[in-house]
Each structure stands twice: as structure tokens, then as C-alpha cells.
Amino acid sequence: MCKCNKGVILNISSIVIFVDIYHKVSRYNIRMCVSSFPSFSRFPKGKTHLVVIDPGVGTSRRRIAIKGKPYLYVGPDNGLLPSAAKAERIEKIVEISNYRFIITSTSTIFEGRKIFAFVEANFLKGLPIEDLCPEIHVLVEPLLIEPEVNGDRIIGFVVHNDWFGNLITNLSKGLLDKLRIIECVLFDVNLGGVLKMIRFCRAYGEVPDNYPIVIIGSSGFLEVSINPGSI
């Protein structure tokens, strides 16, 4: 979270602990942010997550808040929040339209500070989600691309490459365990139109330096990597 957003929150609720989950998202890359969402589940119940990647700021896209079990989410309606709350039971979704919770400004940008941080701060002070205004039921579709399962085969896609140079896919460990695909020794990986068979490993040290591997990363998704290096 940027410093000015933290300043807005501290002006309203001074007893707060900030935890920045992810700052390595490339500009406007909503899908890249999705791979950090498993980290949310490690937080205590009842915490609030401010999730803002917002290339549509200032347009007609809605501002929303989601009450899930066990977290609250605040951010734009661009597919990001439903992806974040996907594993939870969503209890209520509202559009942020009550002007009591919108800091007025001549600028139509930077709603992370003017709106989302302000709403988050009021949540910390006990604001009921209903006070933000109307409940809604239809959102922009989540942006997480689902793997294609066809019989005994599964096709995944690269979502983004992280700052270590690893290719992060949309194949979760949970899905691979369920389909028993994680027991495979080799994976077919299409790199730039070239199909390669790459070995699945449980640790980078299982292969010599400069060898490609397929491994479950810390986010819980399958990654294509080189030990040690960049794809």
C-alpha cells in the first residue's frame, strides 16, 4: 500500500497494522495480481484487504466492497475482487456510492486514496458494509483463466513471469493433487512455440545448474523455472 493511502487510514484509525502483501505487480496487470491471492488465507479472520489494480480509474467502473467469510475486501469492480474472494463464502457485495465515504477532489484519478483507503479505514472503525449503499449481485467476471481438463490431460497457461524469472501458471497444487497429475515425472511445456519435456521436481537442487524444471512455487501454483536462472 502506498504511503498516502496509509496516511488516510491513520488519520481515521490510528491503531492499525499494515501488511503489504505484494508490490511487484507490473502496471495495470490485473491477472498478475491473482497469483498473490493465496497469501490472503494466512491472515487472521476478520481482517480487511485493500486490493487495487485499477486501469479503469475515473471511468464508469464501479467501486465495490465484498464481505466474505472470513475477510472484507475493498477495491474496483474489474474482476479482481471476485478472484480474491473465490475460495470464500461471499455473504454480501455492495457498491460504494454513499458520498459520506468519498473524499471530494477535483481529480478523477487516484481513487485508491480518495475512496478505497477511506472506506477501509471506516471498516476498521466498525462501519457496517450496508452503510456503503446498494447491495449488488452481478460483477465483472473474475480474471483467473481456468485450466482446460480433458480426460487424463490438463492444459494450463502462463499467467505471468515473476521477478525471479519464473513462469507462473494457473495450475494450482490442489487441482493437480485432485487429478493426481502431480505424480507425473515429465510435463510438456510450450516455450515460444517449442514443445519441451521438463521434469517435475520438489526442490531446485534436484537438478544441475541451468536445467529447466517444473515445480510448485510458494504461491501454490505450478511454475516453470531454471536452476538457478530465468526462463
Tab-separated table of C-alpha atoms in Angstrom, residues 48-154:
chain	number	residue	atom	x	y	z
A	48	THR	CA	-9.710	-6.245	5.671
A	49	HIS	CA	-7.854	-6.423	2.350
A	50	LEU	CA	-7.404	-3.358	0.149
A	51	VAL	CA	-6.908	-4.695	-3.384
A	52	VAL	CA	-6.311	-2.053	-6.047
A	53	ILE	CA	-5.015	-2.583	-9.573
A	54	ASP	CA	-7.156	-0.044	-11.343
A	55	PRO	CA	-6.517	0.828	-15.014
A	56	GLY	CA	-10.181	1.910	-15.283
A	57	VAL	CA	-9.959	4.587	-12.582
A	58	GLY	CA	-12.148	7.620	-13.316
A	59	THR	CA	-14.438	5.714	-15.682
A	60	SER	CA	-17.902	4.247	-15.082
A	61	ARG	CA	-16.462	1.102	-13.470
A	62	ARG	CA	-17.942	0.643	-10.029
A	63	ARG	CA	-16.277	0.771	-6.626
A	64	ILE	CA	-17.226	-2.213	-4.504
A	65	ALA	CA	-16.769	-3.945	-1.166
A	66	ILE	CA	-17.172	-7.661	-0.552
A	67	LYS	CA	-17.995	-9.241	2.780
A	68	GLY	CA	-16.692	-12.782	2.709
A	69	LYS	CA	-16.071	-15.397	5.291
A	70	PRO	CA	-13.736	-14.522	6.928
A	71	TYR	CA	-12.449	-11.314	5.241
A	72	LEU	CA	-13.602	-7.951	3.884
A	73	TYR	CA	-12.344	-6.720	0.513
A	74	VAL	CA	-12.350	-3.204	-0.933
A	75	GLY	CA	-11.467	-2.237	-4.497
A	76	PRO	CA	-12.658	-1.637	-8.071
A	77	ASP	CA	-15.150	-3.816	-9.917
A	78	ASN	CA	-12.795	-5.055	-12.614
A	79	GLY	CA	-12.673	-8.794	-11.918
A	80	LEU	CA	-10.018	-8.536	-9.241
A	81	LEU	CA	-12.067	-8.865	-6.038
A	82	PRO	CA	-14.160	-11.879	-7.095
A	83	SER	CA	-10.886	-13.617	-7.931
A	84	ALA	CA	-9.548	-12.724	-4.476
A	85	ALA	CA	-12.637	-13.980	-2.668
A	86	LYS	CA	-13.144	-17.045	-4.872
A	87	ALA	CA	-12.309	-19.607	-2.173
A	88	GLU	CA	-14.620	-17.990	0.378
A	89	ARG	CA	-18.336	-17.939	1.024
A	90	ILE	CA	-19.377	-14.446	-0.062
A	91	GLU	CA	-22.059	-13.030	2.212
A	92	LYS	CA	-22.670	-9.618	0.661
A	93	ILE	CA	-21.423	-7.347	-2.128
A	94	VAL	CA	-22.176	-3.623	-2.174
A	95	GLU	CA	-21.414	-0.721	-4.460
A	96	ILE	CA	-19.611	2.152	-2.751
A	97	SER	CA	-21.888	5.069	-3.621
A	98	ASN	CA	-22.529	6.786	-0.284
A	99	TYR	CA	-20.716	10.117	-0.589
A	100	ARG	CA	-20.076	10.179	3.157
A	101	PHE	CA	-17.226	7.802	2.386
A	102	ILE	CA	-15.754	9.511	-0.672
A	103	ILE	CA	-13.134	12.222	-0.252
A	104	THR	CA	-14.078	15.009	-2.681
A	105	SER	CA	-11.464	16.211	-5.141
A	106	THR	CA	-11.226	17.973	-8.491
A	107	SER	CA	-9.289	14.987	-9.827
A	108	THR	CA	-10.998	11.833	-11.116
A	109	ILE	CA	-7.963	9.617	-10.541
A	110	PHE	CA	-6.233	8.033	-7.562
A	111	GLU	CA	-9.358	6.526	-6.029
A	112	GLY	CA	-7.149	4.206	-4.005
A	113	ARG	CA	-6.555	7.171	-1.718
A	114	LYS	CA	-9.798	9.130	-2.100
A	115	ILE	CA	-12.213	6.221	-1.774
A	116	PHE	CA	-10.829	2.756	-1.133
A	117	ALA	CA	-8.405	3.662	1.668
A	118	PHE	CA	-11.055	5.906	3.236
A	119	VAL	CA	-13.616	3.073	3.214
A	120	GLU	CA	-11.056	0.626	4.573
A	121	ALA	CA	-10.304	2.980	7.461
A	122	ASN	CA	-14.001	3.219	8.308
A	123	PHE	CA	-14.285	-0.575	8.253
A	124	LEU	CA	-11.548	-0.636	10.882
A	125	LYS	CA	-13.696	1.697	12.987
A	126	GLY	CA	-16.651	-0.693	12.772
A	127	LEU	CA	-18.546	0.603	9.733
A	128	PRO	CA	-21.246	-1.891	8.628
A	129	ILE	CA	-20.847	-2.784	4.978
A	130	GLU	CA	-24.537	-1.956	4.425
A	131	ASP	CA	-23.821	1.756	5.039
A	132	LEU	CA	-21.851	1.968	1.792
A	133	CYS	CA	-25.152	1.608	-0.075
A	134	PRO	CA	-26.845	-0.702	-2.505
A	135	GLU	CA	-26.293	-4.427	-2.479
A	136	ILE	CA	-25.382	-5.781	-5.918
A	137	HIS	CA	-25.288	-9.293	-7.341
A	138	VAL	CA	-23.609	-9.083	-10.752
A	139	LEU	CA	-19.909	-8.248	-11.032
A	140	VAL	CA	-17.291	-8.123	-13.747
A	141	GLU	CA	-16.200	-11.712	-14.298
A	142	PRO	CA	-13.120	-12.954	-12.396
A	143	LEU	CA	-9.957	-12.765	-14.467
A	144	LEU	CA	-8.350	-16.020	-13.399
A	145	ILE	CA	-8.084	-18.159	-16.537
A	146	GLU	CA	-9.255	-21.670	-15.725
A	147	PRO	CA	-7.182	-24.686	-16.825
A	148	GLU	CA	-8.623	-26.953	-19.507
A	149	VAL	CA	-9.250	-30.510	-18.291
A	150	ASN	CA	-9.774	-33.137	-20.995
A	151	GLY	CA	-9.870	-36.726	-19.810
A	152	ASP	CA	-6.460	-37.606	-18.419
A	153	ARG	CA	-4.888	-34.416	-19.756
A	154	ILE	CA	-4.821	-30.912	-18.333
